[in-house]
Amino acid sequence: MNHLLKGIAILTHPIFLPFYSLIVYKPIIAKHNISTLTISAVWIAFMYISIPLLYFIYIRKIKLAFPSVDERKSIYRAYSLVNFGFALVSIFLMQEYITFFLAATFLHLLMLFFAFIELKVSWHSAVWSFLLGTGLMIHYNYQFSDFGYLFEIASITILVGVIRWKANAHTLLQLVMGLAIGFLASTPILFI
């Protein structure tokens, strides 16, 4: 059972945020050709996952399974910069993602703030709540009629919270704080 919980925690890890955003942005980015989507996927895999992981593991020597408060600060600071960089790159690749990555920058700055006041917040629940909030904001902005993807994201958000709680990775307060922070961070998408 422990291996199953760890496996799901890895599969739903926040470093895969841009890939999971495809669930939310699927109707919008369908207009792009396969080469743009491929370039974006390679760029994300390299700059959002590979480079930060190499930095965290080999340069900063962070134990990613159980980072300390200072290590969390380093992670959130790095992803704030990475997300802002992705917002700038999105100007040239996929403009629909500019507001997404600006909001993701805001999310990681909020997470950094809570790390500075030494409050542990569930990054997993914050990211999945962020995706749910993003889906709601996009649904409203573009007036989509299909709610299916929102139910998928809501189900995954609940599943992630339950798994993180059952694995004793977070308390209920840390999970609820993550949910609130994630949803709050997605609200700029409604206005930008």
Short mmCIF file of N, CA and C in Angstrom, two decimals:
data_model
loop_
_atom_site.label_atom_id
_atom_site.label_comp_id
_atom_site.label_asym_id
_atom_site.label_seq_id
_atom_site.Cartn_x
_atom_site.Cartn_y
_atom_site.Cartn_z
N MET A 1 0.82 -1.20 0.00
CA MET A 1 0.00 0.00 0.00
C MET A 1 0.86 1.26 0.00
N ASN A 2 1.97 1.22 0.76
CA ASN A 2 2.87 2.36 0.83
C ASN A 2 3.46 2.69 -0.54
N HIS A 3 3.81 1.65 -1.30
CA HIS A 3 4.37 1.86 -2.63
C HIS A 3 3.34 2.48 -3.57
N LEU A 4 2.10 2.08 -3.43
CA LEU A 4 1.03 2.65 -4.24
C LEU A 4 0.86 4.14 -3.95
N LEU A 5 0.87 4.50 -2.66
CA LEU A 5 0.74 5.91 -2.27
C LEU A 5 1.91 6.73 -2.80
N LYS A 6 3.12 6.18 -2.68
CA LYS A 6 4.30 6.89 -3.19
C LYS A 6 4.24 7.03 -4.71
N GLY A 7 3.80 5.98 -5.38
CA GLY A 7 3.69 6.03 -6.83
C GLY A 7 2.72 7.09 -7.30
N ILE A 8 1.57 7.17 -6.65
CA ILE A 8 0.58 8.19 -7.02
C ILE A 8 1.11 9.59 -6.69
N ALA A 9 1.82 9.71 -5.56
CA ALA A 9 2.41 11.01 -5.20
C ALA A 9 3.42 11.46 -6.25
N ILE A 10 4.18 10.52 -6.79
CA ILE A 10 5.16 10.86 -7.84
C ILE A 10 4.45 11.23 -9.13
N LEU A 11 3.44 10.45 -9.51
CA LEU A 11 2.72 10.73 -10.77
C LEU A 11 1.97 12.06 -10.74
N THR A 12 1.54 12.48 -9.57
CA THR A 12 0.79 13.74 -9.44
C THR A 12 1.67 14.87 -8.90
N HIS A 13 2.97 14.70 -8.99
CA HIS A 13 3.90 15.68 -8.41
C HIS A 13 3.79 17.04 -9.10
N PRO A 14 3.95 18.11 -8.33
CA PRO A 14 3.84 19.47 -8.88
C PRO A 14 4.83 19.81 -10.00
N ILE A 15 5.94 19.09 -10.10
CA ILE A 15 6.87 19.44 -11.19
C ILE A 15 6.29 19.12 -12.56
N PHE A 16 5.22 18.34 -12.60
CA PHE A 16 4.56 18.02 -13.87
C PHE A 16 3.42 18.98 -14.19
N LEU A 17 3.35 20.09 -13.48
CA LEU A 17 2.27 21.07 -13.64
C LEU A 17 1.99 21.45 -15.10
N PRO A 18 3.00 21.80 -15.90
CA PRO A 18 2.68 22.18 -17.28
C PRO A 18 2.05 21.05 -18.09
N PHE A 19 2.45 19.81 -17.83
CA PHE A 19 1.86 18.70 -18.57
C PHE A 19 0.41 18.47 -18.15
N TYR A 20 0.13 18.58 -16.85
CA TYR A 20 -1.25 18.42 -16.39
C TYR A 20 -2.13 19.59 -16.81
N SER A 21 -1.51 20.72 -17.11
CA SER A 21 -2.30 21.86 -17.57
C SER A 21 -2.93 21.58 -18.93
N LEU A 22 -2.42 20.58 -19.64
CA LEU A 22 -3.00 20.23 -20.93
C LEU A 22 -4.44 19.75 -20.79
N ILE A 23 -4.77 19.19 -19.63
CA ILE A 23 -6.16 18.80 -19.37
C ILE A 23 -7.05 20.03 -19.41
N VAL A 24 -6.56 21.11 -18.83
CA VAL A 24 -7.33 22.35 -18.73
C VAL A 24 -7.33 23.10 -20.07
N TYR A 25 -6.17 23.17 -20.71
CA TYR A 25 -6.03 23.98 -21.91
C TYR A 25 -6.29 23.22 -23.21
N LYS A 26 -6.65 21.96 -23.11
CA LYS A 26 -6.86 21.12 -24.29
C LYS A 26 -7.76 21.78 -25.34
N PRO A 27 -8.92 22.33 -24.96
CA PRO A 27 -9.76 22.94 -25.99
C PRO A 27 -9.14 24.18 -26.65
N ILE A 28 -8.29 24.88 -25.91
CA ILE A 28 -7.72 26.13 -26.41
C ILE A 28 -6.52 25.87 -27.31
N ILE A 29 -5.67 24.91 -26.93
CA ILE A 29 -4.44 24.69 -27.69
C ILE A 29 -4.63 23.73 -28.86
N ALA A 30 -5.83 23.23 -29.04
CA ALA A 30 -6.09 22.30 -30.15
C ALA A 30 -5.81 22.95 -31.50
N LYS A 31 -5.83 24.27 -31.56
CA LYS A 31 -5.59 24.97 -32.83
C LYS A 31 -4.12 24.95 -33.26
N HIS A 32 -3.21 24.61 -32.34
CA HIS A 32 -1.79 24.61 -32.67
C HIS A 32 -1.42 23.35 -33.43
N ASN A 33 -0.42 23.48 -34.28
CA ASN A 33 0.02 22.31 -35.03
C ASN A 33 0.93 21.44 -34.17
N ILE A 34 1.20 20.25 -34.63
CA ILE A 34 1.94 19.26 -33.86
C ILE A 34 3.38 19.70 -33.59
N SER A 35 3.98 20.46 -34.48
CA SER A 35 5.36 20.89 -34.26
C SER A 35 5.44 21.89 -33.10
N THR A 36 4.48 22.80 -33.00
CA THR A 36 4.46 23.74 -31.87
C THR A 36 4.26 23.00 -30.56
N LEU A 37 3.36 22.03 -30.55
CA LEU A 37 3.12 21.25 -29.33
C LEU A 37 4.33 20.41 -28.96
N THR A 38 5.02 19.85 -29.95
CA THR A 38 6.22 19.05 -29.69
C THR A 38 7.34 19.91 -29.13
N ILE A 39 7.57 21.06 -29.74
CA ILE A 39 8.60 21.98 -29.25
C ILE A 39 8.28 22.39 -27.82
N SER A 40 7.02 22.68 -27.55
CA SER A 40 6.61 23.07 -26.20
C SER A 40 6.85 21.94 -25.20
N ALA A 41 6.50 20.72 -25.59
CA ALA A 41 6.69 19.57 -24.69
C ALA A 41 8.16 19.33 -24.39
N VAL A 42 9.00 19.42 -25.40
CA VAL A 42 10.45 19.24 -25.19
C VAL A 42 11.00 20.35 -24.31
N TRP A 43 10.58 21.58 -24.58
CA TRP A 43 11.02 22.73 -23.79
C TRP A 43 10.61 22.56 -22.32
N ILE A 44 9.38 22.13 -22.10
CA ILE A 44 8.89 21.91 -20.73
C ILE A 44 9.68 20.80 -20.05
N ALA A 45 9.86 19.68 -20.73
CA ALA A 45 10.59 18.56 -20.13
C ALA A 45 12.02 18.96 -19.76
N PHE A 46 12.64 19.74 -20.60
CA PHE A 46 14.03 20.14 -20.35
C PHE A 46 14.13 21.23 -19.29
N MET A 47 13.38 22.33 -19.48
CA MET A 47 13.55 23.49 -18.62
C MET A 47 12.71 23.45 -17.34
N TYR A 48 11.59 22.75 -17.34
CA TYR A 48 10.72 22.75 -16.16
C TYR A 48 11.00 21.56 -15.25
N ILE A 49 11.50 20.49 -15.85
CA ILE A 49 11.71 19.28 -15.06
C ILE A 49 13.19 18.94 -14.94
N SER A 50 13.87 18.71 -16.06
CA SER A 50 15.25 18.22 -16.03
C SER A 50 16.23 19.18 -15.36
N ILE A 51 16.29 20.40 -15.83
CA ILE A 51 17.25 21.37 -15.27
C ILE A 51 17.00 21.64 -13.78
N PRO A 52 15.74 21.94 -13.37
CA PRO A 52 15.52 22.14 -11.92
C PRO A 52 15.86 20.91 -11.08
N LEU A 53 15.51 19.70 -11.55
CA LEU A 53 15.82 18.50 -10.78
C LEU A 53 17.32 18.31 -10.65
N LEU A 54 18.06 18.52 -11.73
CA LEU A 54 19.52 18.42 -11.64
C LEU A 54 20.08 19.44 -10.65
N TYR A 55 19.55 20.65 -10.71
CA TYR A 55 19.98 21.71 -9.78
C TYR A 55 19.67 21.33 -8.34
N PHE A 56 18.45 20.87 -8.08
CA PHE A 56 18.05 20.53 -6.72
C PHE A 56 18.84 19.34 -6.17
N ILE A 57 19.02 18.32 -6.97
CA ILE A 57 19.64 17.07 -6.50
C ILE A 57 21.16 17.17 -6.43
N TYR A 58 21.79 17.69 -7.49
CA TYR A 58 23.25 17.64 -7.55
C TYR A 58 23.96 18.90 -7.09
N ILE A 59 23.34 20.05 -7.23
CA ILE A 59 23.99 21.28 -6.79
C ILE A 59 23.55 21.66 -5.38
N ARG A 60 22.24 21.70 -5.16
CA ARG A 60 21.72 22.07 -3.83
C ARG A 60 21.67 20.89 -2.86
N LYS A 61 21.78 19.65 -3.38
CA LYS A 61 21.75 18.42 -2.57
C LYS A 61 20.48 18.32 -1.72
N ILE A 62 19.36 18.64 -2.33
CA ILE A 62 18.07 18.61 -1.64
C ILE A 62 17.51 17.19 -1.69
N LYS A 63 17.02 16.75 -0.55
CA LYS A 63 16.30 15.47 -0.49
C LYS A 63 14.85 15.77 -0.85
N LEU A 64 14.50 15.51 -2.09
CA LEU A 64 13.20 15.93 -2.60
C LEU A 64 12.02 15.23 -1.93
N ALA A 65 12.24 14.05 -1.37
CA ALA A 65 11.14 13.34 -0.70
C ALA A 65 10.70 14.07 0.58
N PHE A 66 11.66 14.61 1.32
CA PHE A 66 11.35 15.30 2.57
C PHE A 66 12.22 16.55 2.70
N PRO A 67 11.91 17.61 1.91
CA PRO A 67 12.74 18.81 1.98
C PRO A 67 12.52 19.58 3.28
N SER A 68 13.59 20.18 3.76
CA SER A 68 13.49 21.03 4.95
C SER A 68 12.84 22.36 4.55
N VAL A 69 12.63 23.22 5.52
CA VAL A 69 12.02 24.53 5.24
C VAL A 69 12.91 25.34 4.32
N ASP A 70 14.22 25.34 4.57
CA ASP A 70 15.14 26.08 3.69
C ASP A 70 15.17 25.49 2.29
N GLU A 71 15.09 24.18 2.21
CA GLU A 71 15.07 23.54 0.89
C GLU A 71 13.77 23.87 0.16
N ARG A 72 12.67 23.94 0.89
CA ARG A 72 11.40 24.33 0.27
C ARG A 72 11.50 25.76 -0.27
N LYS A 73 12.13 26.63 0.48
CA LYS A 73 12.31 28.00 0.01
C LYS A 73 13.06 28.01 -1.31
N SER A 74 14.11 27.21 -1.39
CA SER A 74 14.90 27.12 -2.61
C SER A 74 14.07 26.59 -3.78
N ILE A 75 13.26 25.58 -3.53
CA ILE A 75 12.40 24.99 -4.57
C ILE A 75 11.38 26.02 -5.06
N TYR A 76 10.69 26.67 -4.14
CA TYR A 76 9.66 27.63 -4.53
C TYR A 76 10.26 28.85 -5.23
N ARG A 77 11.42 29.29 -4.77
CA ARG A 77 12.10 30.42 -5.40
C ARG A 77 12.47 30.05 -6.84
N ALA A 78 13.04 28.87 -7.01
CA ALA A 78 13.44 28.42 -8.35
C ALA A 78 12.23 28.31 -9.28
N TYR A 79 11.15 27.71 -8.79
CA TYR A 79 9.98 27.56 -9.65
C TYR A 79 9.26 28.87 -9.90
N SER A 80 9.40 29.85 -9.01
CA SER A 80 8.87 31.19 -9.29
C SER A 80 9.58 31.76 -10.51
N LEU A 81 10.90 31.63 -10.52
CA LEU A 81 11.69 32.14 -11.66
C LEU A 81 11.42 31.34 -12.93
N VAL A 82 11.34 30.02 -12.80
CA VAL A 82 11.08 29.17 -13.97
C VAL A 82 9.72 29.51 -14.58
N ASN A 83 8.70 29.65 -13.75
CA ASN A 83 7.37 29.97 -14.27
C ASN A 83 7.34 31.34 -14.94
N PHE A 84 8.04 32.31 -14.35
CA PHE A 84 8.09 33.63 -14.97
C PHE A 84 8.80 33.55 -16.32
N GLY A 85 9.88 32.77 -16.37
CA GLY A 85 10.58 32.56 -17.64
C GLY A 85 9.68 31.91 -18.68
N PHE A 86 8.88 30.95 -18.24
CA PHE A 86 7.95 30.30 -19.16
C PHE A 86 6.88 31.25 -19.64
N ALA A 87 6.46 32.19 -18.80
CA ALA A 87 5.49 33.20 -19.24
C ALA A 87 6.09 34.04 -20.37
N LEU A 88 7.37 34.38 -20.25
CA LEU A 88 8.03 35.15 -21.29
C LEU A 88 8.18 34.34 -22.58
N VAL A 89 8.57 33.07 -22.46
CA VAL A 89 8.74 32.21 -23.63
C VAL A 89 7.39 31.95 -24.30
N SER A 90 6.32 31.91 -23.52
CA SER A 90 5.00 31.65 -24.08
C SER A 90 4.55 32.75 -25.05
N ILE A 91 5.15 33.91 -24.95
CA ILE A 91 4.84 34.99 -25.89
C ILE A 91 5.14 34.52 -27.31
N PHE A 92 6.19 33.71 -27.46
CA PHE A 92 6.61 33.26 -28.78
C PHE A 92 6.05 31.89 -29.17
N LEU A 93 5.77 31.03 -28.18
CA LEU A 93 5.30 29.68 -28.50
C LEU A 93 3.78 29.55 -28.46
N MET A 94 3.23 29.70 -27.27
CA MET A 94 1.79 29.51 -27.10
C MET A 94 1.26 30.62 -26.19
N GLN A 95 0.72 31.65 -26.79
CA GLN A 95 0.32 32.84 -26.04
C GLN A 95 -0.78 32.57 -25.03
N GLU A 96 -1.53 31.50 -25.22
CA GLU A 96 -2.59 31.16 -24.27
C GLU A 96 -2.03 30.88 -22.88
N TYR A 97 -0.75 30.50 -22.84
CA TYR A 97 -0.14 30.10 -21.58
C TYR A 97 0.51 31.25 -20.81
N ILE A 98 0.53 32.43 -21.34
CA ILE A 98 1.17 33.55 -20.64
C ILE A 98 0.54 33.76 -19.27
N THR A 99 -0.78 33.88 -19.21
CA THR A 99 -1.44 34.11 -17.93
C THR A 99 -1.31 32.91 -17.00
N PHE A 100 -1.30 31.71 -17.58
CA PHE A 100 -1.15 30.50 -16.76
C PHE A 100 0.18 30.54 -16.01
N PHE A 101 1.27 30.82 -16.72
CA PHE A 101 2.57 30.82 -16.06
C PHE A 101 2.77 32.03 -15.16
N LEU A 102 2.12 33.15 -15.45
CA LEU A 102 2.16 34.28 -14.52
C LEU A 102 1.44 33.90 -13.22
N ALA A 103 0.30 33.25 -13.36
CA ALA A 103 -0.44 32.80 -12.17
C ALA A 103 0.36 31.73 -11.42
N ALA A 104 1.04 30.84 -12.15
CA ALA A 104 1.88 29.82 -11.50
C ALA A 104 3.05 30.47 -10.77
N THR A 105 3.56 31.57 -11.31
CA THR A 105 4.60 32.34 -10.60
C THR A 105 4.03 32.86 -9.29
N PHE A 106 2.83 33.40 -9.33
CA PHE A 106 2.15 33.89 -8.13
C PHE A 106 1.95 32.75 -7.12
N LEU A 107 1.55 31.59 -7.62
CA LEU A 107 1.38 30.41 -6.75
C LEU A 107 2.67 30.10 -6.00
N HIS A 108 3.79 30.05 -6.71
CA HIS A 108 5.05 29.70 -6.06
C HIS A 108 5.56 30.81 -5.15
N LEU A 109 5.24 32.05 -5.47
CA LEU A 109 5.59 33.14 -4.55
C LEU A 109 4.79 33.04 -3.26
N LEU A 110 3.51 32.65 -3.37
CA LEU A 110 2.71 32.43 -2.15
C LEU A 110 3.29 31.27 -1.33
N MET A 111 3.67 30.21 -2.01
CA MET A 111 4.27 29.06 -1.32
C MET A 111 5.58 29.49 -0.64
N LEU A 112 6.35 30.32 -1.32
CA LEU A 112 7.60 30.84 -0.75
C LEU A 112 7.32 31.69 0.48
N PHE A 113 6.28 32.52 0.42
CA PHE A 113 5.91 33.33 1.58
C PHE A 113 5.62 32.45 2.79
N PHE A 114 4.82 31.40 2.60
CA PHE A 114 4.49 30.53 3.71
C PHE A 114 5.70 29.75 4.21
N ALA A 115 6.63 29.44 3.32
CA ALA A 115 7.87 28.79 3.76
C ALA A 115 8.70 29.77 4.60
N PHE A 116 8.69 31.05 4.24
CA PHE A 116 9.45 32.04 5.01
C PHE A 116 8.88 32.23 6.41
N ILE A 117 7.57 32.08 6.56
CA ILE A 117 7.02 32.19 7.91
C ILE A 117 6.92 30.80 8.57
N GLU A 118 7.62 29.85 7.93
CA GLU A 118 7.80 28.49 8.45
C GLU A 118 6.50 27.74 8.67
N LEU A 119 5.58 27.91 7.72
CA LEU A 119 4.36 27.11 7.69
C LEU A 119 4.47 26.13 6.53
N LYS A 120 4.31 24.87 6.84
CA LYS A 120 4.37 23.84 5.80
C LYS A 120 2.99 23.76 5.14
N VAL A 121 2.99 23.85 3.83
CA VAL A 121 1.77 23.81 3.04
C VAL A 121 1.95 22.70 2.00
N SER A 122 0.88 21.98 1.72
CA SER A 122 0.96 20.90 0.73
C SER A 122 1.10 21.48 -0.68
N TRP A 123 2.27 21.25 -1.27
CA TRP A 123 2.52 21.71 -2.63
C TRP A 123 1.65 20.92 -3.62
N HIS A 124 1.48 19.63 -3.35
CA HIS A 124 0.63 18.81 -4.20
C HIS A 124 -0.80 19.37 -4.26
N SER A 125 -1.40 19.58 -3.10
CA SER A 125 -2.79 20.06 -3.10
C SER A 125 -2.88 21.47 -3.65
N ALA A 126 -1.86 22.29 -3.43
CA ALA A 126 -1.86 23.66 -3.98
C ALA A 126 -1.87 23.63 -5.50
N VAL A 127 -1.04 22.77 -6.08
CA VAL A 127 -0.96 22.71 -7.55
C VAL A 127 -2.24 22.15 -8.15
N TRP A 128 -2.80 21.10 -7.56
CA TRP A 128 -4.03 20.54 -8.13
C TRP A 128 -5.22 21.47 -7.92
N SER A 129 -5.26 22.19 -6.82
CA SER A 129 -6.29 23.20 -6.62
C SER A 129 -6.11 24.34 -7.62
N PHE A 130 -4.86 24.68 -7.88
CA PHE A 130 -4.53 25.70 -8.88
C PHE A 130 -5.05 25.27 -10.25
N LEU A 131 -4.85 24.01 -10.61
CA LEU A 131 -5.34 23.50 -11.89
C LEU A 131 -6.87 23.54 -11.95
N LEU A 132 -7.51 23.18 -10.85
CA LEU A 132 -8.97 23.23 -10.81
C LEU A 132 -9.47 24.67 -10.95
N GLY A 133 -8.85 25.58 -10.21
CA GLY A 133 -9.21 27.00 -10.32
C GLY A 133 -8.95 27.54 -11.71
N THR A 134 -7.83 27.15 -12.30
CA THR A 134 -7.51 27.57 -13.67
C THR A 134 -8.58 27.07 -14.63
N GLY A 135 -8.98 25.81 -14.46
CA GLY A 135 -10.04 25.26 -15.31
C GLY A 135 -11.33 26.04 -15.19
N LEU A 136 -11.69 26.40 -13.96
CA LEU A 136 -12.91 27.19 -13.76
C LEU A 136 -12.79 28.57 -14.40
N MET A 137 -11.63 29.20 -14.26
CA MET A 137 -11.43 30.54 -14.83
C MET A 137 -11.49 30.49 -16.35
N ILE A 138 -10.84 29.49 -16.94
CA ILE A 138 -10.85 29.35 -18.40
C ILE A 138 -12.25 29.00 -18.89
N HIS A 139 -12.91 28.13 -18.15
CA HIS A 139 -14.28 27.76 -18.52
C HIS A 139 -15.17 29.00 -18.57
N TYR A 140 -15.01 29.86 -17.60
CA TYR A 140 -15.81 31.09 -17.55
C TYR A 140 -15.39 32.06 -18.66
N ASN A 141 -14.07 32.28 -18.82
CA ASN A 141 -13.59 33.23 -19.82
C ASN A 141 -13.97 32.84 -21.25
N TYR A 142 -13.87 31.55 -21.57
CA TYR A 142 -14.13 31.10 -22.93
C TYR A 142 -15.54 30.54 -23.11
N GLN A 143 -16.30 30.47 -22.04
CA GLN A 143 -17.69 30.00 -22.05
C GLN A 143 -17.84 28.62 -22.70
N PHE A 144 -16.99 27.69 -22.23
CA PHE A 144 -17.08 26.31 -22.70
C PHE A 144 -18.33 25.65 -22.14
N SER A 145 -18.85 24.69 -22.86
CA SER A 145 -20.04 23.99 -22.39
C SER A 145 -19.71 22.63 -21.77
N ASP A 146 -18.49 22.16 -21.97
CA ASP A 146 -18.10 20.84 -21.46
C ASP A 146 -17.49 20.98 -20.07
N PHE A 147 -18.12 20.34 -19.08
CA PHE A 147 -17.61 20.37 -17.71
C PHE A 147 -16.78 19.14 -17.37
N GLY A 148 -16.68 18.19 -18.29
CA GLY A 148 -16.03 16.90 -18.01
C GLY A 148 -14.64 17.02 -17.46
N TYR A 149 -13.82 17.85 -18.06
CA TYR A 149 -12.44 17.98 -17.60
C TYR A 149 -12.36 18.59 -16.20
N LEU A 150 -13.33 19.42 -15.83
CA LEU A 150 -13.35 19.99 -14.48
C LEU A 150 -13.63 18.92 -13.44
N PHE A 151 -14.51 17.98 -13.77
CA PHE A 151 -14.78 16.87 -12.85
C PHE A 151 -13.55 15.97 -12.71
N GLU A 152 -12.82 15.78 -13.81
CA GLU A 152 -11.59 14.98 -13.76
C GLU A 152 -10.57 15.63 -12.81
N ILE A 153 -10.38 16.93 -12.98
CA ILE A 153 -9.40 17.64 -12.15
C ILE A 153 -9.85 17.67 -10.70
N ALA A 154 -11.15 17.89 -10.46
CA ALA A 154 -11.67 17.90 -9.09
C ALA A 154 -11.47 16.54 -8.44
N SER A 155 -11.71 15.47 -9.19
CA SER A 155 -11.52 14.12 -8.65
C SER A 155 -10.06 13.85 -8.32
N ILE A 156 -9.16 14.28 -9.21
CA ILE A 156 -7.73 14.09 -8.94
C ILE A 156 -7.30 14.92 -7.75
N THR A 157 -7.82 16.14 -7.63
CA THR A 157 -7.48 17.02 -6.50
C THR A 157 -7.88 16.35 -5.18
N ILE A 158 -9.07 15.80 -5.13
CA ILE A 158 -9.53 15.12 -3.92
C ILE A 158 -8.67 13.88 -3.66
N LEU A 159 -8.41 13.11 -4.71
CA LEU A 159 -7.58 11.90 -4.58
C LEU A 159 -6.19 12.24 -4.05
N VAL A 160 -5.58 13.28 -4.60
CA VAL A 160 -4.24 13.70 -4.17
C VAL A 160 -4.26 14.09 -2.69
N GLY A 161 -5.27 14.86 -2.28
CA GLY A 161 -5.37 15.27 -0.88
C GLY A 161 -5.51 14.08 0.06
N VAL A 162 -6.37 13.14 -0.30
CA VAL A 162 -6.58 11.95 0.54
C VAL A 162 -5.30 11.12 0.61
N ILE A 163 -4.64 10.95 -0.51
CA ILE A 163 -3.40 10.15 -0.53
C ILE A 163 -2.31 10.82 0.29
N ARG A 164 -2.16 12.13 0.17
CA ARG A 164 -1.12 12.84 0.95
C ARG A 164 -1.44 12.76 2.44
N TRP A 165 -2.71 12.77 2.79
CA TRP A 165 -3.11 12.66 4.19
C TRP A 165 -2.89 11.24 4.70
N LYS A 166 -3.30 10.25 3.91
CA LYS A 166 -3.12 8.84 4.32
C LYS A 166 -1.65 8.45 4.42
N ALA A 167 -0.80 9.08 3.60
CA ALA A 167 0.64 8.80 3.63
C ALA A 167 1.33 9.56 4.76
N ASN A 168 0.56 10.30 5.54
CA ASN A 168 1.09 11.12 6.64
C ASN A 168 2.13 12.15 6.16
N ALA A 169 1.97 12.59 4.92
CA ALA A 169 2.86 13.62 4.39
C ALA A 169 2.43 15.01 4.85
N HIS A 170 1.12 15.16 5.13
CA HIS A 170 0.58 16.45 5.54
C HIS A 170 -0.58 16.27 6.50
N THR A 171 -0.80 17.29 7.30
CA THR A 171 -1.98 17.32 8.15
C THR A 171 -3.15 17.88 7.33
N LEU A 172 -4.33 17.77 7.87
CA LEU A 172 -5.50 18.32 7.18
C LEU A 172 -5.37 19.84 7.00
N LEU A 173 -4.82 20.53 7.99
CA LEU A 173 -4.63 21.97 7.88
C LEU A 173 -3.69 22.31 6.73
N GLN A 174 -2.60 21.58 6.60
CA GLN A 174 -1.65 21.83 5.51
C GLN A 174 -2.28 21.57 4.15
N LEU A 175 -3.13 20.56 4.07
CA LEU A 175 -3.82 20.26 2.82
C LEU A 175 -4.84 21.34 2.48
N VAL A 176 -5.60 21.79 3.48
CA VAL A 176 -6.59 22.84 3.25
C VAL A 176 -5.91 24.15 2.89
N MET A 177 -4.80 24.45 3.54
CA MET A 177 -4.04 25.65 3.19
C MET A 177 -3.56 25.57 1.75
N GLY A 178 -3.08 24.41 1.33
CA GLY A 178 -2.66 24.22 -0.05
C GLY A 178 -3.80 24.43 -1.03
N LEU A 179 -4.97 23.88 -0.69
CA LEU A 179 -6.14 24.07 -1.55
C LEU A 179 -6.49 25.55 -1.70
N ALA A 180 -6.48 26.26 -0.58
CA ALA A 180 -6.83 27.69 -0.60
C ALA A 180 -5.80 28.51 -1.39
N ILE A 181 -4.53 28.23 -1.16
CA ILE A 181 -3.47 28.97 -1.86
C ILE A 181 -3.53 28.72 -3.36
N GLY A 182 -3.72 27.46 -3.73
CA GLY A 182 -3.80 27.11 -5.15
C GLY A 182 -4.95 27.79 -5.85
N PHE A 183 -6.11 27.78 -5.21
CA PHE A 183 -7.28 28.42 -5.83
C PHE A 183 -7.09 29.92 -5.91
N LEU A 184 -6.56 30.53 -4.83
CA LEU A 184 -6.31 31.96 -4.83
C LEU A 184 -5.34 32.35 -5.94
N ALA A 185 -4.30 31.56 -6.14
CA ALA A 185 -3.29 31.86 -7.16
C ALA A 185 -3.86 31.79 -8.57
N SER A 186 -4.93 31.01 -8.77
CA SER A 186 -5.50 30.89 -10.12
C SER A 186 -6.41 32.05 -10.49
N THR A 187 -6.83 32.84 -9.52
CA THR A 187 -7.81 33.91 -9.80
C THR A 187 -7.31 34.99 -10.78
N PRO A 188 -6.01 35.32 -10.85
CA PRO A 188 -5.60 36.32 -11.85
C PRO A 188 -5.93 35.93 -13.28
N ILE A 189 -6.06 34.63 -13.55
CA ILE A 189 -6.39 34.17 -14.91
C ILE A 189 -7.75 34.71 -15.34
N LEU A 190 -8.63 34.92 -14.39
CA LEU A 190 -9.95 35.44 -14.70
C LEU A 190 -9.89 36.88 -15.20
N PHE A 191 -8.91 37.63 -14.74
CA PHE A 191 -8.85 39.06 -15.03
C PHE A 191 -7.81 39.46 -16.07
N ILE A 192 -6.87 38.56 -16.37
CA ILE A 192 -5.79 38.94 -17.31
C ILE A 192 -6.10 38.42 -18.69
#
